[in-house]
């Protein structure tokens, strides 16, 4: 079961400029910043609202830290903008197995590390109406996510 | 103040196929369908979760009903995928005036009609890091939104 929009991932060339835009224009504050070496990005989570599953919805700003990262390739092709949409679930492994059984290609059959201690898996955008889609299981309560 | 992600707008060529995908793959149900003649779209709102401002977050699927609509042009250029991100506020007129005063171009200085009786204004994507951004004020309680 998918219980929330966990975040909208936005590719940007300059993370600090992106953070400053969302702070000054809208008042959103940074909840967390980290580097994800595996994905080749520096990323910031900006909390927008709480959700009725006890978690929250964020904007995730993504800046590539190397030229061969997926986000660098996205920026080269499309420029800055929305990169992916992430839905939250209590159990990413079970959820992606079920979604895969419905014919959607799961790009990470074994979930991997996401922001703030979460576990994530991506789905193939061609099977999701052109939307690169991520499934997220937040870290346990007290671990930082939510 | 922006108090939630109100919806993520997704452009699709076939609204019924989009609805069927989100129902069968994820279990999301249609909360509302309408035609917006002004914007040239048929649109469906799929409720994802409740938000801590007393409203909700939706996916909005958008199918063009004429070739000269902005969504038809988006599909011709980009194909199917995320079209815009919408943030909710209690007062769209005041909020967009404040955002405009911070240097972001407001495309609808006078808010216009959005889904489910809401009032909306779009911001220029070039001023928003490549993200076509919408500000939404939900209809009054009991009017259907939230």
mmCIF file of C-alpha atoms in Angstrom:
data_model
loop_
_atom_site.group_PDB
_atom_site.id
_atom_site.type_symbol
_atom_site.label_atom_id
_atom_site.label_comp_id
_atom_site.label_asym_id
_atom_site.label_seq_id
_atom_site.Cartn_x
_atom_site.Cartn_y
_atom_site.Cartn_z
ATOM 1 C CA UNK A 1 0.000 0.000 0.000
ATOM 2 C CA UNK A 2 1.256 3.451 -0.926
ATOM 3 C CA UNK A 3 0.256 5.846 1.843
ATOM 4 C CA UNK A 4 1.706 9.210 0.806
ATOM 5 C CA UNK A 5 3.639 11.254 -1.695
ATOM 6 C CA UNK A 6 6.971 11.044 0.094
ATOM 7 C CA UNK A 7 8.775 13.572 -2.068
ATOM 8 C CA UNK A 8 9.144 15.184 -5.459
ATOM 9 C CA UNK A 9 12.739 14.975 -6.677
ATOM 10 C CA UNK A 10 13.996 18.056 -8.518
ATOM 11 C CA UNK A 11 17.269 18.126 -10.456
ATOM 12 C CA UNK A 12 19.271 21.322 -10.115
ATOM 13 C CA UNK A 13 22.699 22.435 -11.239
ATOM 14 C CA UNK A 14 23.492 24.274 -8.008
ATOM 15 C CA UNK A 15 22.065 22.827 -4.798
ATOM 16 C CA UNK A 16 22.776 25.916 -2.714
ATOM 17 C CA UNK A 17 20.980 28.136 -5.222
ATOM 18 C CA UNK A 18 18.031 25.723 -5.239
ATOM 19 C CA UNK A 19 17.830 25.744 -1.453
ATOM 20 C CA UNK A 20 17.992 29.528 -1.421
ATOM 21 C CA UNK A 21 15.187 29.794 -3.995
ATOM 22 C CA UNK A 22 12.814 27.554 -2.043
ATOM 23 C CA UNK A 23 13.634 29.332 1.209
ATOM 24 C CA UNK A 24 13.297 32.871 -0.049
ATOM 25 C CA UNK A 25 10.362 32.403 -2.405
ATOM 26 C CA UNK A 26 8.244 29.990 -0.340
ATOM 27 C CA UNK A 27 9.737 29.742 3.157
ATOM 28 C CA UNK A 28 10.655 26.041 2.972
ATOM 29 C CA UNK A 29 13.527 25.030 5.260
ATOM 30 C CA UNK A 30 16.158 22.323 4.859
ATOM 31 C CA UNK A 31 15.438 19.286 7.042
ATOM 32 C CA UNK A 32 18.482 17.306 5.918
ATOM 33 C CA UNK A 33 21.447 17.376 3.511
ATOM 34 C CA UNK A 34 23.575 14.403 2.502
ATOM 35 C CA UNK A 35 25.773 13.016 -0.247
ATOM 36 C CA UNK A 36 24.660 9.752 -1.853
ATOM 37 C CA UNK A 37 27.872 8.450 -3.436
ATOM 38 C CA UNK A 38 26.133 5.480 -5.054
ATOM 39 C CA UNK A 39 23.734 7.740 -6.943
ATOM 40 C CA UNK A 40 26.325 10.455 -7.482
ATOM 41 C CA UNK A 41 24.312 13.279 -5.945
ATOM 42 C CA UNK A 42 24.328 15.823 -3.177
ATOM 43 C CA UNK A 43 20.748 16.169 -1.995
ATOM 44 C CA UNK A 44 18.675 18.326 0.301
ATOM 45 C CA UNK A 45 15.289 17.432 1.789
ATOM 46 C CA UNK A 46 12.916 20.366 2.365
ATOM 47 C CA UNK A 47 9.900 19.481 4.463
ATOM 48 C CA UNK A 48 6.586 20.760 3.070
ATOM 49 C CA UNK A 49 3.870 19.106 5.200
ATOM 50 C CA UNK A 50 2.992 16.241 7.484
ATOM 51 C CA UNK A 51 0.928 13.341 6.119
ATOM 52 C CA UNK A 52 -1.844 11.273 7.689
ATOM 53 C CA UNK A 53 0.305 8.116 7.767
ATOM 54 C CA UNK A 54 2.485 9.800 10.404
ATOM 55 C CA UNK A 55 5.253 10.749 7.984
ATOM 56 C CA UNK A 56 5.813 13.832 5.807
ATOM 57 C CA UNK A 57 6.108 15.111 2.252
ATOM 58 C CA UNK A 58 9.333 16.747 1.102
ATOM 59 C CA UNK A 59 10.914 18.380 -1.874
ATOM 60 C CA UNK A 60 14.206 16.670 -2.654
ATOM 61 C CA UNK A 61 16.742 18.850 -4.468
ATOM 62 C CA UNK A 62 19.412 16.871 -6.324
ATOM 63 C CA UNK A 63 22.760 18.183 -7.585
ATOM 64 C CA UNK A 64 25.087 15.779 -9.428
ATOM 65 C CA UNK A 65 28.568 15.291 -7.991
ATOM 66 C CA UNK A 66 29.946 13.541 -11.070
ATOM 67 C CA UNK A 67 29.308 13.678 -14.808
ATOM 68 C CA UNK A 68 28.284 10.044 -15.183
ATOM 69 C CA UNK A 69 25.539 10.166 -12.545
ATOM 70 C CA UNK A 70 21.921 9.695 -13.694
ATOM 71 C CA UNK A 71 21.038 13.191 -12.497
ATOM 72 C CA UNK A 72 23.923 14.734 -14.498
ATOM 73 C CA UNK A 73 22.656 12.933 -17.604
ATOM 74 C CA UNK A 74 19.102 14.116 -16.884
ATOM 75 C CA UNK A 75 20.309 17.734 -16.607
ATOM 76 C CA UNK A 76 22.247 17.425 -19.870
ATOM 77 C CA UNK A 77 19.158 16.122 -21.689
ATOM 78 C CA UNK A 78 16.322 18.055 -20.068
ATOM 79 C CA UNK A 79 17.779 20.901 -18.045
ATOM 80 C CA UNK A 80 16.608 21.616 -14.510
ATOM 81 C CA UNK A 81 13.189 20.400 -13.412
ATOM 82 C CA UNK A 82 11.230 17.535 -11.891
ATOM 83 C CA UNK A 83 13.307 14.332 -11.957
ATOM 84 C CA UNK A 84 11.058 11.818 -10.158
ATOM 85 C CA UNK A 85 8.053 11.314 -7.889
ATOM 86 C CA UNK A 86 8.333 9.131 -4.762
ATOM 87 C CA UNK A 87 5.510 7.343 -2.940
ATOM 88 C CA UNK A 88 5.857 6.166 0.657
ATOM 89 C CA UNK A 89 5.006 2.682 1.898
ATOM 90 C CA UNK A 90 5.493 0.798 5.176
ATOM 91 C CA UNK A 91 7.318 -2.057 3.341
ATOM 92 C CA UNK A 92 9.298 -1.270 0.205
ATOM 93 C CA UNK A 93 10.333 -4.869 -0.507
ATOM 94 C CA UNK A 94 6.802 -6.282 -0.352
ATOM 95 C CA UNK A 95 5.333 -3.295 -2.208
ATOM 96 C CA UNK A 96 7.781 -3.409 -5.113
ATOM 97 C CA UNK A 97 7.378 -7.173 -5.393
ATOM 98 C CA UNK A 98 3.604 -6.683 -5.685
ATOM 99 C CA UNK A 99 3.962 -3.832 -8.192
ATOM 100 C CA UNK A 100 6.416 -5.926 -10.221
ATOM 101 C CA UNK A 101 3.908 -8.772 -10.316
ATOM 102 C CA UNK A 102 1.450 -6.333 -11.943
ATOM 103 C CA UNK A 103 3.838 -5.913 -14.894
ATOM 104 C CA UNK A 104 5.823 -2.810 -13.901
ATOM 105 C CA UNK A 105 9.601 -3.210 -14.212
ATOM 106 C CA UNK A 106 11.333 -2.668 -10.852
ATOM 107 C CA UNK A 107 14.811 -1.219 -11.405
ATOM 108 C CA UNK A 108 15.972 -2.123 -7.877
ATOM 109 C CA UNK A 109 14.670 -5.597 -7.000
ATOM 110 C CA UNK A 110 16.779 -5.284 -3.860
ATOM 111 C CA UNK A 111 15.966 -1.921 -2.267
ATOM 112 C CA UNK A 112 18.891 0.442 -1.763
ATOM 113 C CA UNK A 113 19.776 3.371 0.453
ATOM 114 C CA UNK A 114 17.781 6.586 0.067
ATOM 115 C CA UNK A 115 17.669 9.899 1.932
ATOM 116 C CA UNK A 116 17.617 10.018 5.728
ATOM 117 C CA UNK A 117 18.104 6.296 6.264
ATOM 118 C CA UNK A 118 15.224 5.274 4.005
ATOM 119 C CA UNK A 119 15.159 2.245 1.719
ATOM 120 C CA UNK A 120 14.095 2.871 -1.866
ATOM 121 C CA UNK A 121 13.454 1.242 -5.220
ATOM 122 C CA UNK A 122 12.871 2.868 -8.597
ATOM 123 C CA UNK A 123 10.330 1.763 -11.207
ATOM 124 C CA UNK A 124 10.869 2.027 -14.954
ATOM 125 C CA UNK A 125 9.401 5.303 -16.238
ATOM 126 C CA UNK A 126 8.256 3.682 -19.485
ATOM 127 C CA UNK A 127 5.957 1.452 -17.421
ATOM 128 C CA UNK A 128 4.693 4.434 -15.374
ATOM 129 C CA UNK A 129 3.376 6.841 -18.003
ATOM 130 C CA UNK A 130 6.700 8.640 -18.408
ATOM 131 C CA UNK A 131 7.114 9.314 -14.683
ATOM 132 C CA UNK A 132 10.316 8.058 -13.059
ATOM 133 C CA UNK A 133 8.761 6.640 -9.907
ATOM 134 C CA UNK A 134 10.384 5.788 -6.598
ATOM 135 C CA UNK A 135 8.961 3.707 -3.756
ATOM 136 C CA UNK A 136 10.238 4.714 -0.289
ATOM 137 C CA UNK A 137 10.190 3.091 3.111
ATOM 138 C CA UNK A 138 11.115 5.646 5.747
ATOM 139 C CA UNK A 139 13.681 4.846 8.408
ATOM 140 C CA UNK A 140 12.277 3.574 11.693
ATOM 141 C CA UNK A 141 10.771 6.230 13.955
ATOM 142 C CA UNK A 142 13.572 8.131 15.642
ATOM 143 C CA UNK A 143 15.956 7.465 12.756
ATOM 144 C CA UNK A 144 15.318 10.819 11.245
ATOM 145 C CA UNK A 145 12.742 10.384 8.457
ATOM 146 C CA UNK A 146 9.309 11.646 9.453
ATOM 147 C CA UNK B 1 2.292 30.425 3.452
ATOM 148 C CA UNK B 2 2.402 27.205 1.463
ATOM 149 C CA UNK B 3 1.072 24.428 3.668
ATOM 150 C CA UNK B 4 1.159 21.300 1.476
ATOM 151 C CA UNK B 5 1.959 19.716 -1.839
ATOM 152 C CA UNK B 6 -1.566 19.892 -3.220
ATOM 153 C CA UNK B 7 -0.921 17.778 -6.290
ATOM 154 C CA UNK B 8 1.526 16.637 -8.914
ATOM 155 C CA UNK B 9 0.146 17.205 -12.404
ATOM 156 C CA UNK B 10 0.935 14.474 -14.930
ATOM 157 C CA UNK B 11 0.324 14.838 -18.664
ATOM 158 C CA UNK B 12 -1.033 11.743 -20.399
ATOM 159 C CA UNK B 13 -2.333 11.008 -23.871
ATOM 160 C CA UNK B 14 -5.197 8.814 -22.659
ATOM 161 C CA UNK B 15 -6.822 9.754 -19.356
ATOM 162 C CA UNK B 16 -8.682 6.470 -18.974
ATOM 163 C CA UNK B 17 -5.483 4.479 -19.475
ATOM 164 C CA UNK B 18 -3.718 6.693 -16.926
ATOM 165 C CA UNK B 19 -6.498 6.188 -14.387
ATOM 166 C CA UNK B 20 -6.399 2.441 -14.967
ATOM 167 C CA UNK B 21 -2.609 2.336 -14.486
ATOM 168 C CA UNK B 22 -2.706 4.178 -11.149
ATOM 169 C CA UNK B 23 -5.626 2.057 -9.936
ATOM 170 C CA UNK B 24 -4.235 -1.332 -10.932
ATOM 171 C CA UNK B 25 -0.553 -0.730 -10.112
ATOM 172 C CA UNK B 26 -0.943 1.281 -6.877
ATOM 173 C CA UNK B 27 -4.588 1.174 -5.801
ATOM 174 C CA UNK B 28 -5.252 4.914 -6.128
ATOM 175 C CA UNK B 29 -8.903 5.788 -6.755
ATOM 176 C CA UNK B 30 -10.446 8.671 -8.666
ATOM 177 C CA UNK B 31 -11.819 11.363 -6.362
ATOM 178 C CA UNK B 32 -13.041 13.634 -9.147
ATOM 179 C CA UNK B 33 -13.095 14.049 -12.949
ATOM 180 C CA UNK B 34 -13.858 17.247 -14.819
ATOM 181 C CA UNK B 35 -13.247 19.102 -18.053
ATOM 182 C CA UNK B 36 -11.503 22.473 -17.823
ATOM 183 C CA UNK B 37 -12.438 24.159 -21.094
ATOM 184 C CA UNK B 38 -10.270 27.202 -20.399
ATOM 185 C CA UNK B 39 -7.145 25.062 -20.062
ATOM 186 C CA UNK B 40 -8.229 22.588 -22.741
ATOM 187 C CA UNK B 41 -7.931 19.472 -20.577
ATOM 188 C CA UNK B 42 -9.920 16.628 -19.171
ATOM 189 C CA UNK B 43 -8.506 15.910 -15.738
ATOM 190 C CA UNK B 44 -8.807 13.360 -12.963
ATOM 191 C CA UNK B 45 -7.828 13.852 -9.322
ATOM 192 C CA UNK B 46 -6.555 10.729 -7.523
ATOM 193 C CA UNK B 47 -6.301 11.175 -3.765
ATOM 194 C CA UNK B 48 -3.023 9.887 -2.290
ATOM 195 C CA UNK B 49 -3.006 11.081 1.339
ATOM 196 C CA UNK B 50 -4.363 13.572 3.828
ATOM 197 C CA UNK B 51 -2.178 16.495 4.906
ATOM 198 C CA UNK B 52 -1.708 18.177 8.268
ATOM 199 C CA UNK B 53 -3.326 21.421 7.096
ATOM 200 C CA UNK B 54 -6.666 19.551 6.883
ATOM 201 C CA UNK B 55 -6.530 19.059 3.129
ATOM 202 C CA UNK B 56 -5.033 16.335 0.916
ATOM 203 C CA UNK B 57 -2.433 15.540 -1.721
ATOM 204 C CA UNK B 58 -3.525 14.260 -5.122
ATOM 205 C CA UNK B 59 -2.169 13.111 -8.427
ATOM 206 C CA UNK B 60 -3.770 15.102 -11.214
ATOM 207 C CA UNK B 61 -3.884 13.336 -14.570
ATOM 208 C CA UNK B 62 -4.295 15.682 -17.534
ATOM 209 C CA UNK B 63 -5.399 14.754 -21.060
ATOM 210 C CA UNK B 64 -5.630 17.492 -23.694
ATOM 211 C CA UNK B 65 -8.992 18.020 -25.389
ATOM 212 C CA UNK B 66 -7.600 20.228 -28.160
ATOM 213 C CA UNK B 67 -4.341 20.539 -30.048
ATOM 214 C CA UNK B 68 -3.612 24.123 -29.032
ATOM 215 C CA UNK B 69 -3.857 23.500 -25.291
ATOM 216 C CA UNK B 70 -0.696 23.880 -23.182
ATOM 217 C CA UNK B 71 -0.841 20.209 -22.202
ATOM 218 C CA UNK B 72 -1.057 19.115 -25.868
ATOM 219 C CA UNK B 73 2.015 21.225 -26.610
ATOM 220 C CA UNK B 74 3.816 19.748 -23.613
ATOM 221 C CA UNK B 75 3.054 16.204 -24.823
ATOM 222 C CA UNK B 76 4.298 17.023 -28.323
ATOM 223 C CA UNK B 77 7.583 18.366 -26.952
ATOM 224 C CA UNK B 78 8.268 16.079 -23.991
ATOM 225 C CA UNK B 79 5.953 13.096 -24.192
ATOM 226 C CA UNK B 80 4.059 11.854 -21.172
ATOM 227 C CA UNK B 81 5.334 12.710 -17.699
ATOM 228 C CA UNK B 82 5.250 15.255 -14.880
ATOM 229 C CA UNK B 83 3.768 18.542 -16.090
ATOM 230 C CA UNK B 84 3.691 20.669 -12.934
ATOM 231 C CA UNK B 85 3.850 20.710 -9.125
ATOM 232 C CA UNK B 86 1.158 22.477 -7.083
ATOM 233 C CA UNK B 87 1.457 23.854 -3.554
ATOM 234 C CA UNK B 88 -1.574 24.584 -1.399
ATOM 235 C CA UNK B 89 -2.195 27.819 0.471
ATOM 236 C CA UNK B 90 -5.136 29.300 2.399
ATOM 237 C CA UNK B 91 -5.053 32.473 0.221
ATOM 238 C CA UNK B 92 -3.881 32.208 -3.367
ATOM 239 C CA UNK B 93 -4.227 35.921 -4.160
ATOM 240 C CA UNK B 94 -2.153 37.066 -1.180
ATOM 241 C CA UNK B 95 0.379 34.285 -1.611
ATOM 242 C CA UNK B 96 1.029 34.905 -5.291
ATOM 243 C CA UNK B 97 1.271 38.632 -4.678
ATOM 244 C CA UNK B 98 3.948 37.959 -2.047
ATOM 245 C CA UNK B 99 5.806 35.484 -4.280
ATOM 246 C CA UNK B 100 5.666 37.954 -7.153
ATOM 247 C CA UNK B 101 7.161 40.641 -4.930
ATOM 248 C CA UNK B 102 10.140 38.302 -4.395
ATOM 249 C CA UNK B 103 10.904 38.383 -8.129
ATOM 250 C CA UNK B 104 9.027 35.326 -9.422
ATOM 251 C CA UNK B 105 6.834 35.990 -12.445
ATOM 252 C CA UNK B 106 3.188 35.143 -11.721
ATOM 253 C CA UNK B 107 1.458 33.966 -14.911
ATOM 254 C CA UNK B 108 -2.041 34.487 -13.461
ATOM 255 C CA UNK B 109 -2.079 37.748 -11.484
ATOM 256 C CA UNK B 110 -5.819 37.164 -11.139
ATOM 257 C CA UNK B 111 -6.312 33.584 -9.945
ATOM 258 C CA UNK B 112 -8.428 31.356 -12.174
ATOM 259 C CA UNK B 113 -10.507 28.205 -11.812
ATOM 260 C CA UNK B 114 -8.739 24.950 -10.956
ATOM 261 C CA UNK B 115 -9.898 21.429 -10.100
ATOM 262 C CA UNK B 116 -12.755 20.819 -7.671
ATOM 263 C CA UNK B 117 -13.708 24.457 -7.235
ATOM 264 C CA UNK B 118 -10.190 25.585 -6.332
ATOM 265 C CA UNK B 119 -8.600 28.881 -7.334
ATOM 266 C CA UNK B 120 -5.135 28.663 -8.875
ATOM 267 C CA UNK B 121 -2.250 30.672 -10.293
ATOM 268 C CA UNK B 122 0.791 29.438 -12.187
ATOM 269 C CA UNK B 123 4.358 30.720 -11.745
ATOM 270 C CA UNK B 124 6.903 30.970 -14.559
ATOM 271 C CA UNK B 125 9.014 27.800 -14.669
ATOM 272 C CA UNK B 126 12.136 29.751 -15.626
ATOM 273 C CA UNK B 127 11.905 31.566 -12.290
ATOM 274 C CA UNK B 128 11.321 28.268 -10.413
ATOM 275 C CA UNK B 129 14.304 26.142 -11.360
ATOM 276 C CA UNK B 130 12.618 24.608 -14.381
ATOM 277 C CA UNK B 131 9.533 23.506 -12.439
ATOM 278 C CA UNK B 132 6.164 24.727 -13.714
ATOM 279 C CA UNK B 133 4.667 25.638 -10.349
ATOM 280 C CA UNK B 134 1.034 26.168 -9.395
ATOM 281 C CA UNK B 135 -0.353 27.770 -6.246
ATOM 282 C CA UNK B 136 -3.748 26.405 -5.161
ATOM 283 C CA UNK B 137 -6.422 27.575 -2.768
ATOM 284 C CA UNK B 138 -8.883 24.751 -2.127
ATOM 285 C CA UNK B 139 -12.604 25.358 -2.326
ATOM 286 C CA UNK B 140 -14.281 26.158 0.992
ATOM 287 C CA UNK B 141 -14.858 23.192 3.281
ATOM 288 C CA UNK B 142 -17.816 21.249 1.994
ATOM 289 C CA UNK B 143 -17.235 22.362 -1.576
ATOM 290 C CA UNK B 144 -15.452 19.172 -2.446
ATOM 291 C CA UNK B 145 -11.693 19.780 -2.206
ATOM 292 C CA UNK B 146 -10.144 18.160 0.816
#
